[in-house]
């Protein structure tokens, strides 16, 4: 019952607006801040004192400060009024990483200052919008589990210029992102007889004896392979690479990973996908009854990670 009442309320006051949207009277709200309440209480006390003592200078100062507060309220409201949100797009991330959501704005006709954008209060973005620009504002939302992810409502708030009032709007960005499994180092799960030779898998884990060189660190690389000496010399993070036993195509198989924890097994596959792509090794993947043919390149990597993210989803 409470959920129905809340949805009805948001429909009445315009709280269910989604991108694309233009901020206006039905979706912008404004209230005094803590300082604003103190300001109003002070004005009330000054007005009562002026009436009590019939002090014309007190009336003048009270009305002067009152007009200043009214001007600040209208200016704060105007920072959001007419703001045009055109579209929103989410970038895929790994579980546990904040998802970046890009909000595209139409041309800004007048300067707008101190606008705060956030979905999570811990990840706020504050920007000043100059006239004549079409901007993209990036906000972040926390993720925890793989799969499709809806970030929730976007809050746009401003207290400019004096901090006496806060105007805000709550907008549904109308976007769904994709969260990949968190990479987890593990044994290389190769399919049986992937070469067609009848001799079983010929590819084992990456070699550990034949040192090849250093490569740029990628998320998911095991810490024991980081070349700490290079990092201490200010050369950045690099990982040590070793020659593989046989330079053939990999066929990663979910069923070849031991254990009953499906999420952990998917994380191991995600790690191996990143590793194979990083070393430019052609690879394919077997997920139950689904088989992704061997390939390489960024598009192939994205396809495999997408399949892992949506594994088990309808």
Coordinates of C-alpha atoms in Angstrom, one line a residue:
X1 CA 0.0 0.0 0.0
X2 CA 2.8 2.4 0.9
X3 CA 4.5 1.7 -2.4
X4 CA 1.3 2.5 -4.4
X5 CA 0.9 5.8 -2.5
X6 CA 4.5 6.7 -3.1
X7 CA 4.2 6.0 -6.9
X8 CA 1.0 8.0 -7.1
X9 CA 2.6 10.9 -5.3
X10 CA 5.6 10.9 -7.7
X11 CA 3.2 10.9 -10.6
X12 CA 1.3 13.9 -9.2
X13 CA 4.4 16.0 -8.5
X14 CA 6.4 14.9 -11.5
X15 CA 8.9 12.7 -9.6
X16 CA 8.7 9.9 -12.2
X17 CA 10.5 11.9 -14.9
X18 CA 13.0 10.0 -17.0
X19 CA 15.8 11.0 -19.4
X20 CA 15.3 12.8 -21.9
X21 CA 13.8 15.5 -19.7
X22 CA 13.8 19.3 -19.3
X23 CA 13.9 20.4 -15.6
X24 CA 11.0 22.7 -14.8
X25 CA 8.2 23.4 -12.3
X26 CA 7.0 19.8 -12.0
X27 CA 10.4 18.2 -11.2
X28 CA 12.4 20.8 -9.3
X29 CA 12.0 21.2 -5.5
X30 CA 13.5 23.8 -3.2
X31 CA 13.8 24.1 0.6
X32 CA 15.9 26.1 3.0
X33 CA 19.2 24.6 4.2
X34 CA 20.3 24.7 7.8
X35 CA 21.9 28.1 7.3
X36 CA 18.7 29.2 5.5
X37 CA 16.5 28.3 8.5
X38 CA 18.8 30.2 10.8
X39 CA 18.6 33.1 8.4
X40 CA 14.8 33.1 8.3
X41 CA 14.6 32.8 12.1
X42 CA 16.9 35.8 12.4
X43 CA 14.7 37.8 10.0
X44 CA 11.7 36.9 12.0
X45 CA 13.3 38.1 15.2
X46 CA 14.4 41.3 13.5
X47 CA 10.9 41.9 12.2
X48 CA 9.3 41.3 15.6
X49 CA 11.9 43.7 17.2
X50 CA 11.2 46.4 14.6
X51 CA 7.5 46.2 15.2
X52 CA 7.8 46.2 18.9
X53 CA 10.0 49.3 19.0
X54 CA 8.6 50.9 15.8
X55 CA 12.2 51.2 14.5
X56 CA 12.3 52.4 10.9
X57 CA 15.9 51.5 10.4
X58 CA 15.1 48.0 11.7
X59 CA 12.3 47.7 9.1
X60 CA 14.7 48.8 6.4
X61 CA 17.4 46.3 7.4
X62 CA 14.9 43.5 7.7
X63 CA 13.3 44.1 4.3
X64 CA 16.7 44.5 2.7
X65 CA 17.9 41.2 4.1
X66 CA 14.6 39.6 3.2
X67 CA 14.9 40.8 -0.4
X68 CA 18.4 39.4 -0.5
X69 CA 17.2 36.0 0.7
X70 CA 14.4 36.0 -1.9
X71 CA 16.8 36.9 -4.6
X72 CA 19.1 34.0 -3.5
X73 CA 16.1 31.6 -3.6
X74 CA 15.2 32.6 -7.1
X75 CA 18.8 32.4 -8.3
X76 CA 19.2 28.9 -6.7
X77 CA 16.1 27.7 -8.4
X78 CA 17.1 29.2 -11.7
X79 CA 20.4 27.2 -11.7
X80 CA 18.3 24.1 -12.5
X81 CA 15.3 25.5 -14.3
X82 CA 15.4 24.8 -18.0
X83 CA 18.4 22.3 -17.8
X84 CA 17.9 19.8 -20.7
X85 CA 19.1 16.2 -20.2
X86 CA 19.2 14.6 -23.6
X87 CA 20.5 11.1 -23.0
X88 CA 22.3 8.7 -20.6
X89 CA 24.8 5.9 -21.3
X90 CA 26.4 3.4 -18.9
X91 CA 29.9 1.8 -19.4
X92 CA 30.4 -1.9 -18.5
X93 CA 32.5 -2.5 -15.4
X94 CA 33.6 -5.5 -13.3
X95 CA 31.7 -6.3 -10.1
X96 CA 32.7 -4.1 -7.2
X97 CA 33.9 -1.2 -9.4
X98 CA 31.8 2.0 -9.7
X99 CA 29.9 2.2 -12.9
X100 CA 30.4 5.4 -14.9
X101 CA 27.2 6.9 -16.3
X102 CA 27.5 9.7 -18.9
X103 CA 24.7 12.3 -19.0
X104 CA 24.6 14.3 -22.1
X105 CA 23.2 17.9 -21.9
X106 CA 21.8 20.1 -24.6
X107 CA 23.4 23.5 -25.3
X108 CA 23.7 25.7 -22.2
X109 CA 22.1 29.1 -22.8
X110 CA 23.4 30.8 -19.6
X111 CA 26.0 30.0 -17.0
X112 CA 25.0 27.6 -14.2
X113 CA 27.3 27.2 -11.2
X114 CA 27.9 24.7 -8.5
X115 CA 25.6 21.9 -9.7
X116 CA 26.1 18.6 -7.9
X117 CA 25.3 15.3 -9.7
X118 CA 25.2 12.0 -7.8
X119 CA 23.5 8.6 -7.5
X120 CA 25.6 7.6 -4.4
X121 CA 26.3 10.4 -1.9
X122 CA 29.9 9.1 -1.7
X123 CA 30.5 9.8 -5.4
X124 CA 29.4 13.3 -6.1
X125 CA 30.4 15.3 -9.2
X126 CA 30.2 19.1 -9.1
X127 CA 30.5 21.1 -12.3
X128 CA 30.1 24.6 -13.6
X129 CA 28.3 24.9 -16.9
X130 CA 29.3 27.7 -19.2
X131 CA 27.0 29.3 -21.8
X132 CA 27.2 28.0 -25.3
X133 CA 28.5 24.5 -24.4
X134 CA 27.0 21.0 -24.8
X135 CA 28.5 18.9 -22.0
X136 CA 28.7 15.4 -20.8
X137 CA 28.5 15.0 -17.0
X138 CA 29.8 11.7 -15.6
X139 CA 28.4 10.3 -12.4
X140 CA 29.2 7.0 -10.7
X141 CA 27.1 4.3 -9.1
X142 CA 28.3 1.4 -6.9
X143 CA 28.0 -2.2 -8.1
X144 CA 28.2 -5.4 -6.2
X145 CA 27.1 -8.3 -8.4
X146 CA 27.4 -9.3 -12.0
X147 CA 24.5 -9.0 -14.5
X148 CA 22.4 -6.2 -15.7
X149 CA 22.5 -3.2 -13.4
X150 CA 20.1 -0.3 -13.1
X151 CA 21.8 2.6 -11.2
X152 CA 18.7 4.1 -9.6
X153 CA 17.6 7.7 -9.5
X154 CA 20.0 10.5 -10.4
X155 CA 19.9 13.5 -8.0
X156 CA 20.8 16.9 -9.2
X157 CA 21.2 19.6 -6.5
X158 CA 22.5 23.1 -6.1
X159 CA 22.9 25.6 -3.2
X160 CA 24.5 28.4 -5.2
X161 CA 24.9 31.4 -4.6
X162 CA 24.6 31.8 -0.8
X163 CA 23.9 28.3 0.5
X164 CA 20.6 29.5 2.1
X165 CA 18.4 27.3 -0.2
X166 CA 18.9 23.9 -1.9
X167 CA 17.1 23.1 -5.1
X168 CA 17.1 19.6 -6.4
X169 CA 15.6 17.2 -8.9
X170 CA 15.3 13.4 -8.9
X171 CA 15.5 11.9 -12.4
X172 CA 15.5 8.3 -13.6
X173 CA 18.5 8.1 -16.1
X174 CA 16.6 5.3 -17.9
X175 CA 19.7 3.3 -18.6
X176 CA 20.8 -0.2 -17.7
X177 CA 24.5 -1.1 -17.6
X178 CA 26.3 -4.5 -17.6
X179 CA 28.5 -5.7 -14.7
X180 CA 31.1 -8.4 -15.5
X181 CA 32.2 -11.0 -13.0
X182 CA 35.1 -9.8 -10.8
X183 CA 38.3 -11.4 -12.2
X184 CA 39.8 -14.0 -10.0
X185 CA 43.1 -15.8 -10.6
X186 CA 42.8 -19.6 -11.1
X187 CA 43.9 -22.6 -13.0
X188 CA 43.4 -22.5 -16.8
X189 CA 40.2 -24.5 -17.5
X190 CA 40.9 -26.0 -20.9
X191 CA 38.4 -28.2 -22.8
X192 CA 39.3 -31.9 -23.5
X193 CA 40.7 -32.8 -26.9
X194 CA 40.4 -29.2 -28.1
X195 CA 43.0 -29.8 -30.9
X196 CA 41.1 -32.8 -32.4
X197 CA 44.2 -35.0 -32.0
X198 CA 42.6 -37.4 -29.5
X199 CA 45.4 -36.8 -27.0
X200 CA 43.5 -34.6 -24.6
X201 CA 44.4 -31.0 -23.8
X202 CA 47.9 -30.0 -24.9
X203 CA 47.7 -26.6 -23.3
X204 CA 48.5 -26.2 -19.7
X205 CA 48.8 -23.1 -17.6
X206 CA 51.1 -20.3 -18.6
X207 CA 54.8 -21.1 -18.5
X208 CA 56.8 -20.1 -15.5
X209 CA 60.3 -20.9 -16.6
X210 CA 60.6 -19.1 -20.0
X211 CA 60.7 -15.4 -19.2
X212 CA 59.6 -13.2 -22.1
X213 CA 59.6 -9.7 -20.8
X214 CA 57.4 -7.1 -19.1
X215 CA 54.0 -5.9 -20.1
X216 CA 51.7 -3.2 -18.9
X217 CA 49.7 -4.1 -15.8
X218 CA 46.1 -5.0 -16.5
X219 CA 43.3 -5.4 -13.8
X220 CA 43.2 -9.0 -12.7
X221 CA 46.9 -9.8 -13.2
X222 CA 48.2 -11.8 -10.2
X223 CA 50.2 -9.7 -7.7
X224 CA 53.0 -12.3 -7.6
X225 CA 53.7 -11.5 -11.3
X226 CA 54.1 -7.7 -10.7
X227 CA 57.6 -6.5 -11.4
X228 CA 58.0 -4.5 -8.2
X229 CA 61.6 -3.4 -9.0
X230 CA 60.4 -1.5 -12.0
X231 CA 57.6 0.1 -10.0
X232 CA 60.1 1.3 -7.3
X233 CA 62.1 3.0 -10.1
X234 CA 59.1 5.0 -11.1
X235 CA 58.4 3.1 -14.3
X236 CA 54.8 2.3 -13.4
X237 CA 53.1 -1.1 -12.8
X238 CA 54.3 -3.9 -15.1
X239 CA 53.8 -7.7 -15.0
X240 CA 56.3 -10.4 -15.9
X241 CA 55.3 -12.5 -18.8
X242 CA 56.4 -16.0 -19.6
X243 CA 56.3 -18.2 -22.6
X244 CA 53.4 -20.6 -22.8
X245 CA 54.2 -24.3 -23.4
X246 CA 52.4 -24.4 -26.7
X247 CA 51.2 -21.5 -28.7
X248 CA 47.8 -22.9 -29.7
X249 CA 44.2 -21.7 -29.5
X250 CA 42.7 -21.8 -26.0
X251 CA 39.2 -23.2 -25.4
X252 CA 38.0 -22.2 -21.9
X253 CA 35.4 -24.5 -20.4
X254 CA 33.3 -23.7 -17.4
X255 CA 32.7 -27.3 -16.6
X256 CA 36.4 -27.9 -16.2
X257 CA 36.7 -25.7 -13.1
X258 CA 36.4 -27.6 -9.8
X259 CA 33.9 -26.6 -7.1
X260 CA 30.2 -25.7 -6.7
X261 CA 30.5 -21.9 -6.5
X262 CA 29.3 -20.8 -9.9
X263 CA 30.1 -17.1 -9.3
X264 CA 33.7 -18.0 -8.4
X265 CA 34.0 -20.2 -11.5
X266 CA 32.7 -17.3 -13.7
X267 CA 35.2 -15.0 -12.1
X268 CA 38.1 -17.4 -12.9
X269 CA 36.8 -17.5 -16.6
X270 CA 36.7 -13.7 -16.6
X271 CA 40.3 -13.6 -15.4
X272 CA 41.4 -16.0 -18.1
X273 CA 39.5 -14.1 -20.8
X274 CA 41.4 -10.9 -19.8
X275 CA 44.7 -12.7 -19.7
X276 CA 44.3 -14.3 -23.1
X277 CA 43.3 -11.0 -24.6
X278 CA 46.2 -9.2 -23.0
X279 CA 48.6 -11.7 -24.4
X280 CA 46.8 -11.7 -27.8
X281 CA 46.1 -15.4 -27.7
X282 CA 43.1 -16.7 -29.7
X283 CA 40.5 -18.2 -27.4
X284 CA 37.0 -19.6 -27.3
X285 CA 34.7 -20.4 -24.4
X286 CA 32.2 -23.2 -23.5
X287 CA 29.4 -22.2 -21.0
X288 CA 27.2 -25.2 -20.5
X289 CA 25.4 -25.7 -23.8
X290 CA 26.6 -22.4 -25.2
X291 CA 29.9 -22.4 -27.2
X292 CA 31.7 -19.2 -28.4
X293 CA 34.0 -20.0 -31.3
X294 CA 37.7 -19.1 -30.9
X295 CA 38.6 -15.6 -31.9
X296 CA 40.6 -12.5 -30.8
X297 CA 40.3 -8.8 -30.6
X298 CA 38.4 -6.3 -28.4
X299 CA 35.0 -7.2 -29.8
X300 CA 35.5 -10.9 -29.1
X301 CA 36.7 -10.1 -25.5
X302 CA 33.6 -8.0 -24.9
X303 CA 31.3 -10.7 -26.3
X304 CA 32.8 -13.3 -23.9
X305 CA 32.6 -11.0 -20.9
X306 CA 29.0 -10.2 -21.8
X307 CA 28.2 -13.9 -21.9
X308 CA 29.8 -14.4 -18.5
X309 CA 27.8 -11.4 -17.0
X310 CA 24.5 -12.7 -18.3
X311 CA 25.2 -16.4 -17.6
X312 CA 22.0 -17.9 -16.0
X313 CA 19.9 -14.9 -16.8
X314 CA 16.7 -15.3 -18.8

